[in-house]
mmCIF file of N, CA and C and ligand atoms in Angstrom:
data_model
loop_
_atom_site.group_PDB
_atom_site.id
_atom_site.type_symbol
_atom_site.label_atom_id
_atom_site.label_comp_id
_atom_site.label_asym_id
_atom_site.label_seq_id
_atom_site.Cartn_x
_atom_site.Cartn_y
_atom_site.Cartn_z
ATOM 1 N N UNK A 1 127.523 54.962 46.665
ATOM 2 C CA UNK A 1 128.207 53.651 46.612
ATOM 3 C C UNK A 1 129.119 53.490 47.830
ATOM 4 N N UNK A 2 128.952 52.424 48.588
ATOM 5 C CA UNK A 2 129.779 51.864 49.649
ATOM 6 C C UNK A 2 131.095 51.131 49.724
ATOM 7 N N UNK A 3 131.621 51.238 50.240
ATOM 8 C CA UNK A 3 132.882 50.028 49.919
ATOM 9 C C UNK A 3 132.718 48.357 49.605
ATOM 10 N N UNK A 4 131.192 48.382 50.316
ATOM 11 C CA UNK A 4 130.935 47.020 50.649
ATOM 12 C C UNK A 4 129.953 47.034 48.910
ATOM 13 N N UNK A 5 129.774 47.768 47.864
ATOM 14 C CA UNK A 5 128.900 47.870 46.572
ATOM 15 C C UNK A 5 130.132 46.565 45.755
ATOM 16 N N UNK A 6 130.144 46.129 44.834
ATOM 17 C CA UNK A 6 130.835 45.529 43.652
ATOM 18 C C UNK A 6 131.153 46.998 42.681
ATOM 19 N N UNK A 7 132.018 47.110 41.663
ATOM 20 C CA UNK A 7 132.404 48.025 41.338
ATOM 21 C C UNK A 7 131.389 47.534 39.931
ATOM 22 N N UNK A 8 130.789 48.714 39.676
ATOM 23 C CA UNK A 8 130.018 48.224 37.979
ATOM 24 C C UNK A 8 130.662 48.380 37.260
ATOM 25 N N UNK A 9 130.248 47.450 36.286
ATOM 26 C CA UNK A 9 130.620 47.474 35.166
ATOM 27 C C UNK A 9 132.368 46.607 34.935
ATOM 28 N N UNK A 10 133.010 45.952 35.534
ATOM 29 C CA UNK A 10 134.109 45.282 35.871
ATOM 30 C C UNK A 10 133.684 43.775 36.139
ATOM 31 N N UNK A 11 134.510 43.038 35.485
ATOM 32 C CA UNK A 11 134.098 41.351 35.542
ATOM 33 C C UNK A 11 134.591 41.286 37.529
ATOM 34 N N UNK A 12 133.629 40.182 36.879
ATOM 35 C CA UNK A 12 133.812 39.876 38.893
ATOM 36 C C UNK A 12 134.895 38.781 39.036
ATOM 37 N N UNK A 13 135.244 38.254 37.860
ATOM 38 C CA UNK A 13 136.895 37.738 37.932
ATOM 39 C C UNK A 13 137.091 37.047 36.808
ATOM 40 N N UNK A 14 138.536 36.547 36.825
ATOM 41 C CA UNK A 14 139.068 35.838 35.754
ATOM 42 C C UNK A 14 139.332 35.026 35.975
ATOM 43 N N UNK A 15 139.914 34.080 34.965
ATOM 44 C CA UNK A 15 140.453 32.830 34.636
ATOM 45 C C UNK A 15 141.823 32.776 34.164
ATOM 46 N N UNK A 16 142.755 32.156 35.609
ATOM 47 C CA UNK A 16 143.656 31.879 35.376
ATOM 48 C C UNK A 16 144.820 30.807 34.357
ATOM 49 N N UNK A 17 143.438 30.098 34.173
ATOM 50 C CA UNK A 17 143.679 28.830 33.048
ATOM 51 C C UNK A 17 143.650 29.370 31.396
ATOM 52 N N UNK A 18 142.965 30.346 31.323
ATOM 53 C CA UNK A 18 142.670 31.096 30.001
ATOM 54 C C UNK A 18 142.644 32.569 30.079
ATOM 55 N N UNK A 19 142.167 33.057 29.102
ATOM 56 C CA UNK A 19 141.607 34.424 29.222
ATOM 57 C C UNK A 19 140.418 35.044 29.274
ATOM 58 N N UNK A 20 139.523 34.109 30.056
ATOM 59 C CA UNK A 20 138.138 34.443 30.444
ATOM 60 C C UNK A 20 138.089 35.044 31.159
ATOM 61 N N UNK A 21 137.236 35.937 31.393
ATOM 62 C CA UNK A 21 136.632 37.090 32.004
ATOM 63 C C UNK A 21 135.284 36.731 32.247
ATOM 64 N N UNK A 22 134.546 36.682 34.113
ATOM 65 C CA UNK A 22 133.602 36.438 34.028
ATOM 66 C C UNK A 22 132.489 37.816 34.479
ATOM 67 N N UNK A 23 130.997 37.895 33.754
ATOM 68 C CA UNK A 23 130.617 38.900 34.900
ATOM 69 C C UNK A 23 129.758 38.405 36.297
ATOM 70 N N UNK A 24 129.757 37.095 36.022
ATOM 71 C CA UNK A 24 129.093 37.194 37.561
ATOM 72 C C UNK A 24 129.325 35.974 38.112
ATOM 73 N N UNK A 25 129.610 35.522 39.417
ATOM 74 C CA UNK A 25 130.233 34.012 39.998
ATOM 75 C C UNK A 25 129.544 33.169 39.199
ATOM 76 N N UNK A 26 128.020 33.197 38.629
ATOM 77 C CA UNK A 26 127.456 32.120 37.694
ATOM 78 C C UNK A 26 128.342 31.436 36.331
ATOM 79 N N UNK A 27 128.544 32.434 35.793
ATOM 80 C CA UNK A 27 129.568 32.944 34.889
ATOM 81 C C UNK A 27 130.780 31.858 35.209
ATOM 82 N N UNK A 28 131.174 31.832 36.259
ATOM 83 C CA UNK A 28 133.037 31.313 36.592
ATOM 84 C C UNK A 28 132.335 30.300 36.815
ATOM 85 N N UNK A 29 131.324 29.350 37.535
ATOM 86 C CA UNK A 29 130.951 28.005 38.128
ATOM 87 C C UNK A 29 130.270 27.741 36.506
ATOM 88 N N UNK A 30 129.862 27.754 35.405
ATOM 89 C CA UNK A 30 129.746 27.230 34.770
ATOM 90 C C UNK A 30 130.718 27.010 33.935
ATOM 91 N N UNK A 31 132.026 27.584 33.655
ATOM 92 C CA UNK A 31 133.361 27.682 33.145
ATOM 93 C C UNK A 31 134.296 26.667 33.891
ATOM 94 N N UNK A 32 134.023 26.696 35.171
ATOM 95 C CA UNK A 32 134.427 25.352 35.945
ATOM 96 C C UNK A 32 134.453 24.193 35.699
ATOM 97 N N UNK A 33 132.522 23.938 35.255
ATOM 98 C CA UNK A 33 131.795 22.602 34.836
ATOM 99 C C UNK A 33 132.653 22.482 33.357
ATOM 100 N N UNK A 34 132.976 23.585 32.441
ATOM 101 C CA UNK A 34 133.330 23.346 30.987
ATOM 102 C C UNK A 34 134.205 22.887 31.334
ATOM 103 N N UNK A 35 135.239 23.416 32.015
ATOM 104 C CA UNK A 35 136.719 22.931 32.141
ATOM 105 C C UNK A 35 137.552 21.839 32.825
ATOM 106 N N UNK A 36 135.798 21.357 33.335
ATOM 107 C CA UNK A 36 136.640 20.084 34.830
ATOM 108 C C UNK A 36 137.055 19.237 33.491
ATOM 109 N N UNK A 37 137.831 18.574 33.756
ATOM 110 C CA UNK A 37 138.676 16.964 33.345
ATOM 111 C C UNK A 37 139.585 16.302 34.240
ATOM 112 N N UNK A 38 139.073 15.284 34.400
ATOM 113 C CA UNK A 38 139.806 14.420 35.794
ATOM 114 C C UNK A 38 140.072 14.979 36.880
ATOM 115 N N UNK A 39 138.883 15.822 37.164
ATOM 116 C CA UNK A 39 139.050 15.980 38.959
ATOM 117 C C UNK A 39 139.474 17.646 38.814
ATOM 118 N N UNK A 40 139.818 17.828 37.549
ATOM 119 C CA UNK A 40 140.513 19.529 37.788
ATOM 120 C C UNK A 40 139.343 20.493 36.964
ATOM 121 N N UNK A 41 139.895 21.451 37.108
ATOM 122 C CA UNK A 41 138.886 22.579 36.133
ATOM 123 C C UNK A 41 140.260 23.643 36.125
ATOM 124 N N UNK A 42 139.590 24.962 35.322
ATOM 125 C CA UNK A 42 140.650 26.138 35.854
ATOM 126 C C UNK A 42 139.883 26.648 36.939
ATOM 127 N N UNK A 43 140.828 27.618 37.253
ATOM 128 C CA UNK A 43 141.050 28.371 38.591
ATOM 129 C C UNK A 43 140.612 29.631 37.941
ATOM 130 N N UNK A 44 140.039 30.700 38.948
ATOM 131 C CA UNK A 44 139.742 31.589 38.781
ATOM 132 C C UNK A 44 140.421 33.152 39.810
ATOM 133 N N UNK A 45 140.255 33.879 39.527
ATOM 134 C CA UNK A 45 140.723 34.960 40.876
ATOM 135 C C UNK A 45 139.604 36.066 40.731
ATOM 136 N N UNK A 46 139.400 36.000 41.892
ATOM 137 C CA UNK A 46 137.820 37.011 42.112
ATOM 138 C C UNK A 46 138.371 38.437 42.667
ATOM 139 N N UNK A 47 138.724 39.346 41.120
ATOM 140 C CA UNK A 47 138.835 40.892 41.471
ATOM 141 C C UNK A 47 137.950 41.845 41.551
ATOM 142 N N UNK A 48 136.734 41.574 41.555
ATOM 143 C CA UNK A 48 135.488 42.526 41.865
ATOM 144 C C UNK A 48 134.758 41.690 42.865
ATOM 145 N N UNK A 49 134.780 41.198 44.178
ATOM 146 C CA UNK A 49 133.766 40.488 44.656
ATOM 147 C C UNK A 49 132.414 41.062 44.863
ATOM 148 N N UNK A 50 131.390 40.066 44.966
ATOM 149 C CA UNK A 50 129.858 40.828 44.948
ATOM 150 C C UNK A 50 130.068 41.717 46.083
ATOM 151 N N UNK A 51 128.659 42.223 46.081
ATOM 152 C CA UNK A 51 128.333 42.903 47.645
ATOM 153 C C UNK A 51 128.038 41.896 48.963
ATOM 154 N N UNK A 52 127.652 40.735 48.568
ATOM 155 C CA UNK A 52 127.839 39.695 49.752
ATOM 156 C C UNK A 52 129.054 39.287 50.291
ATOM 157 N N UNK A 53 129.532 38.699 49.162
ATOM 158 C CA UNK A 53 130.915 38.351 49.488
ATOM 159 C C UNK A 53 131.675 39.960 50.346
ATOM 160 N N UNK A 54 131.548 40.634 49.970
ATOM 161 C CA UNK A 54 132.387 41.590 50.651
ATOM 162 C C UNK A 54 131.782 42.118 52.111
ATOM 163 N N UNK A 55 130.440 41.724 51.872
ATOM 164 C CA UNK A 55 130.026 41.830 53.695
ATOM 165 C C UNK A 55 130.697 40.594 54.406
ATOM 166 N N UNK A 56 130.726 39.448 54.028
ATOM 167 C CA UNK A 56 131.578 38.235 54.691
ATOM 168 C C UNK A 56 132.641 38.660 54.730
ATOM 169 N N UNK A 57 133.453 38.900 53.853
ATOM 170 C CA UNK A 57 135.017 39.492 53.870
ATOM 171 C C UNK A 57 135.215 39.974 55.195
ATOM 172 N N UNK A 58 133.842 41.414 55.309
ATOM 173 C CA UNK A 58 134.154 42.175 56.355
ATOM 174 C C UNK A 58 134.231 41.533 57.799
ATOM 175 N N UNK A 59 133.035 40.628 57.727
ATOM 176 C CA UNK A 59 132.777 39.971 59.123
ATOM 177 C C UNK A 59 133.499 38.961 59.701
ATOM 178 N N UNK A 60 134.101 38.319 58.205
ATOM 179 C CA UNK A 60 135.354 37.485 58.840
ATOM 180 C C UNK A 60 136.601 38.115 59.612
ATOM 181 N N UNK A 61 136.666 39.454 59.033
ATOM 182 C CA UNK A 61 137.731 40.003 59.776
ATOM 183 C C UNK A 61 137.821 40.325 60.880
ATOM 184 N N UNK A 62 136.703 40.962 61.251
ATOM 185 C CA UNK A 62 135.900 41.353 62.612
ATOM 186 C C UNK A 62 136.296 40.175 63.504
ATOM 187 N N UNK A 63 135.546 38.645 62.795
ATOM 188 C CA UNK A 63 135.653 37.367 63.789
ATOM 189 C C UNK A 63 137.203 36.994 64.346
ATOM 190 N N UNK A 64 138.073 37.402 62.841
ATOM 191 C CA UNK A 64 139.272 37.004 63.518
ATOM 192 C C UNK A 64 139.998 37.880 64.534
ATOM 193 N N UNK A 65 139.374 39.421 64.295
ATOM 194 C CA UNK A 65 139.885 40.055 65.532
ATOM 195 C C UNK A 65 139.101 39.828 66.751
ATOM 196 N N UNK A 66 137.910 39.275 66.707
ATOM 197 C CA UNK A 66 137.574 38.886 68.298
ATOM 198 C C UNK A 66 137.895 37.223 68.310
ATOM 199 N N UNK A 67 138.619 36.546 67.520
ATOM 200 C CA UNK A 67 139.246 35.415 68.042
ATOM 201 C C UNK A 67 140.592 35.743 68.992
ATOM 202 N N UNK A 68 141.385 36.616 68.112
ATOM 203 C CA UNK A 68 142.604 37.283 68.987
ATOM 204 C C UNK A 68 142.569 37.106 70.402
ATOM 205 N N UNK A 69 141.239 38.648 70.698
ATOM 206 C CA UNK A 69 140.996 38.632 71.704
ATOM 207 C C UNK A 69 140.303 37.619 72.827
ATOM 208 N N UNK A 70 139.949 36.730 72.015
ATOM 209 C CA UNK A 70 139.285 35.519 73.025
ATOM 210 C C UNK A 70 140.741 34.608 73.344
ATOM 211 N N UNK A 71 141.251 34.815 72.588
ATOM 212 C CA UNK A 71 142.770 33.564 72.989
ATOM 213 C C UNK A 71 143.565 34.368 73.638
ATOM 214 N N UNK A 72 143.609 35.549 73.976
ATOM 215 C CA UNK A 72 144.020 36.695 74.922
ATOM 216 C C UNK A 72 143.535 36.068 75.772
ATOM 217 N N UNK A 73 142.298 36.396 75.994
ATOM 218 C CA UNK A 73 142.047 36.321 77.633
ATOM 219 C C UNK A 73 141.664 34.988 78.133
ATOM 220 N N UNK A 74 141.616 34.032 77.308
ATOM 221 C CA UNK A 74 141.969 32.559 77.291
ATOM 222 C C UNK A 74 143.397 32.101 78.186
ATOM 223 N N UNK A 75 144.076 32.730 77.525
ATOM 224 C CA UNK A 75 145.563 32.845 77.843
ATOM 225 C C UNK A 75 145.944 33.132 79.758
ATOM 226 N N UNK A 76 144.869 34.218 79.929
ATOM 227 C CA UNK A 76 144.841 34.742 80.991
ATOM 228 C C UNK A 76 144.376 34.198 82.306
ATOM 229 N N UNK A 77 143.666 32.767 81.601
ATOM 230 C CA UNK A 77 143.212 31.763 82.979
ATOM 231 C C UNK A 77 144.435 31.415 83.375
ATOM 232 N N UNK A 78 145.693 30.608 82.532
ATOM 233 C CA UNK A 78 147.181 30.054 83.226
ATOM 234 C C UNK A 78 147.469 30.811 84.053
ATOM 235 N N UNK A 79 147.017 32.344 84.449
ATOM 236 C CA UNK A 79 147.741 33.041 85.604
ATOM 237 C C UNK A 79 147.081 32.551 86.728
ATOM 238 N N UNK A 80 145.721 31.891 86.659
ATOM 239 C CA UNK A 80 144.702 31.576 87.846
ATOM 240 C C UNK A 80 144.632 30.431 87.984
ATOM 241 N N UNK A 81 146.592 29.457 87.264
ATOM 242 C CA UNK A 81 146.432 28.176 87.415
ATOM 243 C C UNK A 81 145.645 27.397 86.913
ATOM 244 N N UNK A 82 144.850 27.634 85.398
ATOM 245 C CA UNK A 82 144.177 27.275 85.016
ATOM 246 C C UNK A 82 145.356 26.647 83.668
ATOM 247 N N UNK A 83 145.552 25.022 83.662
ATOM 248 C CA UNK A 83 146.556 24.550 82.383
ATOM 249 C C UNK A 83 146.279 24.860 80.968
ATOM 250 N N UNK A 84 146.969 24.764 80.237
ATOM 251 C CA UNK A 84 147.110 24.699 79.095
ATOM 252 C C UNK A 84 146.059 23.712 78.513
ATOM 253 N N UNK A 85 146.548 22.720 78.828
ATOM 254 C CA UNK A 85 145.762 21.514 78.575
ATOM 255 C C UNK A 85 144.166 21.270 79.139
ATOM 256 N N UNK A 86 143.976 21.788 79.902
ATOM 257 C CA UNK A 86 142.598 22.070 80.379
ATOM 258 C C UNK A 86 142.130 23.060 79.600
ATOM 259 N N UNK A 87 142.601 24.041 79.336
ATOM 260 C CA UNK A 87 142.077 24.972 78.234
ATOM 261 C C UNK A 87 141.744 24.598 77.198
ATOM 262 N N UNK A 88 142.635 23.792 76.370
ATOM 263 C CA UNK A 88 142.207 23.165 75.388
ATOM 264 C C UNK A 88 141.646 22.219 75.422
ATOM 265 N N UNK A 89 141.049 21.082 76.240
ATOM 266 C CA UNK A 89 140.331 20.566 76.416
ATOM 267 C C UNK A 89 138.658 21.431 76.585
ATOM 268 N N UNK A 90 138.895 21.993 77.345
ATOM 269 C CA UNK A 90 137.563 23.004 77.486
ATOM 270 C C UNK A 90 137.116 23.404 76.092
ATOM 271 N N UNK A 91 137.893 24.108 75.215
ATOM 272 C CA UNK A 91 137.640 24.518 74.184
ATOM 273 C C UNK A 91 136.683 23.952 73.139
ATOM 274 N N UNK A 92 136.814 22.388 73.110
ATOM 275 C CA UNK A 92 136.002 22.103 72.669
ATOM 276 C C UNK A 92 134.739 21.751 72.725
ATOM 277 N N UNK A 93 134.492 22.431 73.901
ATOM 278 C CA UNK A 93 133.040 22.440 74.488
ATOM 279 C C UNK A 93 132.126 23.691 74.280
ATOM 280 N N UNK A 94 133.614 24.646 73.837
ATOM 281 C CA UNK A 94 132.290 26.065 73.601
ATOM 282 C C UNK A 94 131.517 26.346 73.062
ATOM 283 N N UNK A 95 130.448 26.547 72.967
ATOM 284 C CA UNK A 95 129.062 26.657 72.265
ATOM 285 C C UNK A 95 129.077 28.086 71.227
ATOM 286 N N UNK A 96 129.796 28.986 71.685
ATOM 287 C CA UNK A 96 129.316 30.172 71.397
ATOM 288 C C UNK A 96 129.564 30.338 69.695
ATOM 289 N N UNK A 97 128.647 30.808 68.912
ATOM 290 C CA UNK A 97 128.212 31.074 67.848
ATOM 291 C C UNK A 97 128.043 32.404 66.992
ATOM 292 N N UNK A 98 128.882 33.125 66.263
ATOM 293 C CA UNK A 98 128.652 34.341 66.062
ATOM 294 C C UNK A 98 126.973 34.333 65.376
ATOM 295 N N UNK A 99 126.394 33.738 64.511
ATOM 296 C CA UNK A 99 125.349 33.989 63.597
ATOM 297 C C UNK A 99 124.193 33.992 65.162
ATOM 298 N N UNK A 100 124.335 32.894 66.109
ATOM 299 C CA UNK A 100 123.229 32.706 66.928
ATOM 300 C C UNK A 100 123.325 34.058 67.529
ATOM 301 N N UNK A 101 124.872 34.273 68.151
ATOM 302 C CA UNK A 101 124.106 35.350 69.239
ATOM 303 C C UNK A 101 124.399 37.045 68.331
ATOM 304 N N UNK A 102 123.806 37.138 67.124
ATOM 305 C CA UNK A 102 123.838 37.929 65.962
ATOM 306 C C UNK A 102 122.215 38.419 66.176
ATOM 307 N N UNK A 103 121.667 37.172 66.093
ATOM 308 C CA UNK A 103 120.213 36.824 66.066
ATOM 309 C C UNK A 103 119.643 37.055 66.921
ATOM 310 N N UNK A 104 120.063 36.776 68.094
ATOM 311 C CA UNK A 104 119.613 36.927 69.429
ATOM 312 C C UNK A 104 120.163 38.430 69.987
ATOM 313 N N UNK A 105 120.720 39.349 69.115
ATOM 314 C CA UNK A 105 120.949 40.660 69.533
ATOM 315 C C UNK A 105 120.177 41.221 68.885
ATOM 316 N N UNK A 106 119.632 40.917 67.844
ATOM 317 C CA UNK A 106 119.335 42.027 66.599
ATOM 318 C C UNK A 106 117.515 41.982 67.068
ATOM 319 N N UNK A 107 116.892 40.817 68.173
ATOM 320 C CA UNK A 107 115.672 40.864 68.354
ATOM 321 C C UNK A 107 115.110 42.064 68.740
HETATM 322 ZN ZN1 ZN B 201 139.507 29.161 31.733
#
Protein backbone atom coordinates (compact mmCIF):
# COMPACT_ATOMS: atom_id res chain seq x y z
CA UNK A 1 0.00 0.00 0.00
CA UNK A 2 1.17 3.51 -1.10
CA UNK A 3 0.48 6.75 0.34
CA UNK A 4 -1.26 7.65 -2.75
CA UNK A 5 -3.88 3.93 -1.85
CA UNK A 6 -7.36 5.24 0.12
CA UNK A 7 -7.16 3.67 3.52
CA UNK A 8 -9.73 0.45 3.52
CA UNK A 9 -12.21 -0.01 5.09
CA UNK A 10 -12.78 3.90 6.46
CA UNK A 11 -15.69 6.12 4.99
CA UNK A 12 -14.30 8.38 2.45
CA UNK A 13 -16.09 11.22 4.38
CA UNK A 14 -18.71 12.77 6.34
CA UNK A 15 -21.40 14.97 6.71
CA UNK A 16 -21.14 17.96 8.35
CA UNK A 17 -24.89 18.74 8.29
CA UNK A 18 -25.68 15.30 10.02
CA UNK A 19 -24.10 12.23 11.00
CA UNK A 20 -23.61 10.55 7.77
CA UNK A 21 -20.86 8.69 6.93
CA UNK A 22 -20.18 8.07 3.35
CA UNK A 23 -18.23 5.05 1.67
CA UNK A 24 -17.64 6.34 -1.54
CA UNK A 25 -17.90 10.13 -3.24
CA UNK A 26 -21.18 8.41 -4.94
CA UNK A 27 -22.40 7.98 -1.58
CA UNK A 28 -21.87 12.00 -0.51
CA UNK A 29 -23.25 13.37 -4.24
CA UNK A 30 -26.35 11.50 -3.75
CA UNK A 31 -26.80 12.81 -0.01
CA UNK A 32 -26.23 16.21 -1.60
CA UNK A 33 -29.21 15.66 -4.16
CA UNK A 34 -31.31 14.41 -0.73
CA UNK A 35 -30.37 17.39 1.06
CA UNK A 36 -30.36 20.31 -1.55
CA UNK A 37 -33.32 22.83 -0.55
CA UNK A 38 -33.14 26.23 -2.00
CA UNK A 39 -29.88 26.27 -3.53
CA UNK A 40 -28.14 24.52 -0.36
CA UNK A 41 -27.46 20.86 0.52
CA UNK A 42 -25.04 19.71 3.46
CA UNK A 43 -21.49 19.89 3.30
CA UNK A 44 -19.32 17.18 3.55
CA UNK A 45 -15.40 16.75 4.62
CA UNK A 46 -13.45 14.20 2.65
CA UNK A 47 -11.16 12.21 5.35
CA UNK A 48 -10.15 9.24 3.30
CA UNK A 49 -9.71 10.66 -0.27
CA UNK A 50 -9.73 8.06 -3.22
CA UNK A 51 -6.54 7.07 -4.89
CA UNK A 52 -7.25 9.67 -7.66
CA UNK A 53 -8.00 12.35 -5.76
CA UNK A 54 -4.78 11.88 -3.90
CA UNK A 55 -2.69 11.62 -7.14
CA UNK A 56 -4.23 15.26 -7.96
CA UNK A 57 -3.57 16.35 -4.43
CA UNK A 58 -0.05 15.32 -5.24
CA UNK A 59 0.30 17.05 -8.60
CA UNK A 60 -1.29 20.09 -7.54
CA UNK A 61 1.37 20.53 -5.18
CA UNK A 62 4.13 19.85 -7.45
CA UNK A 63 2.25 22.65 -9.89
CA UNK A 64 2.22 25.08 -7.17
CA UNK A 65 5.83 24.56 -6.47
CA UNK A 66 6.77 25.06 -10.11
CA UNK A 67 4.42 28.13 -10.15
CA UNK A 68 6.76 29.60 -7.33
CA UNK A 69 9.46 29.01 -9.37
CA UNK A 70 8.11 30.40 -12.62
CA UNK A 71 7.16 33.82 -10.78
CA UNK A 72 10.83 33.63 -9.53
CA UNK A 73 12.31 33.84 -12.55
CA UNK A 74 9.50 35.91 -14.00
CA UNK A 75 10.51 38.31 -11.45
CA UNK A 76 13.99 38.16 -12.81
CA UNK A 77 13.22 39.83 -16.29
CA UNK A 78 12.70 43.55 -14.13
CA UNK A 79 16.52 43.21 -13.68
CA UNK A 80 16.79 43.17 -17.72
CA UNK A 81 14.37 46.15 -17.61
CA UNK A 82 11.76 44.12 -18.46
CA UNK A 83 8.28 46.09 -16.45
CA UNK A 84 6.06 44.83 -14.30
CA UNK A 85 3.36 45.64 -16.37
CA UNK A 86 4.68 44.10 -19.44
CA UNK A 87 5.04 41.01 -17.54
CA UNK A 88 1.76 40.87 -16.74
CA UNK A 89 0.52 41.71 -19.76
CA UNK A 90 2.63 38.94 -21.38
CA UNK A 91 1.28 36.54 -19.01
CA UNK A 92 -1.65 36.24 -20.47
CA UNK A 93 -0.45 34.96 -23.49
CA UNK A 94 1.29 31.87 -22.11
CA UNK A 95 0.34 28.81 -23.61
CA UNK A 96 2.13 26.44 -21.52
CA UNK A 97 0.05 23.53 -20.17
CA UNK A 98 1.02 21.01 -17.58
CA UNK A 99 -1.38 17.94 -18.96
CA UNK A 100 -0.09 18.89 -22.79
CA UNK A 101 3.48 18.93 -22.21
CA UNK A 102 2.83 15.68 -19.67
CA UNK A 103 1.73 14.05 -22.91
CA UNK A 104 4.17 15.16 -25.04
CA UNK A 105 6.94 13.81 -22.54
CA UNK A 106 5.55 10.58 -21.69
CA UNK A 107 5.61 9.73 -25.83
ZN1 LIG B 1 -26.10 15.23 5.95
Amino acid sequence: MSRYDQIPDKPYAACEGCDTNFPAPADMKAHFKETMTGGKSHRARITNPTRAERIVNELDNLAEDALYEFVNKAQDLIEEGVTEEEITEAMRSVTADFADFWEQEIK
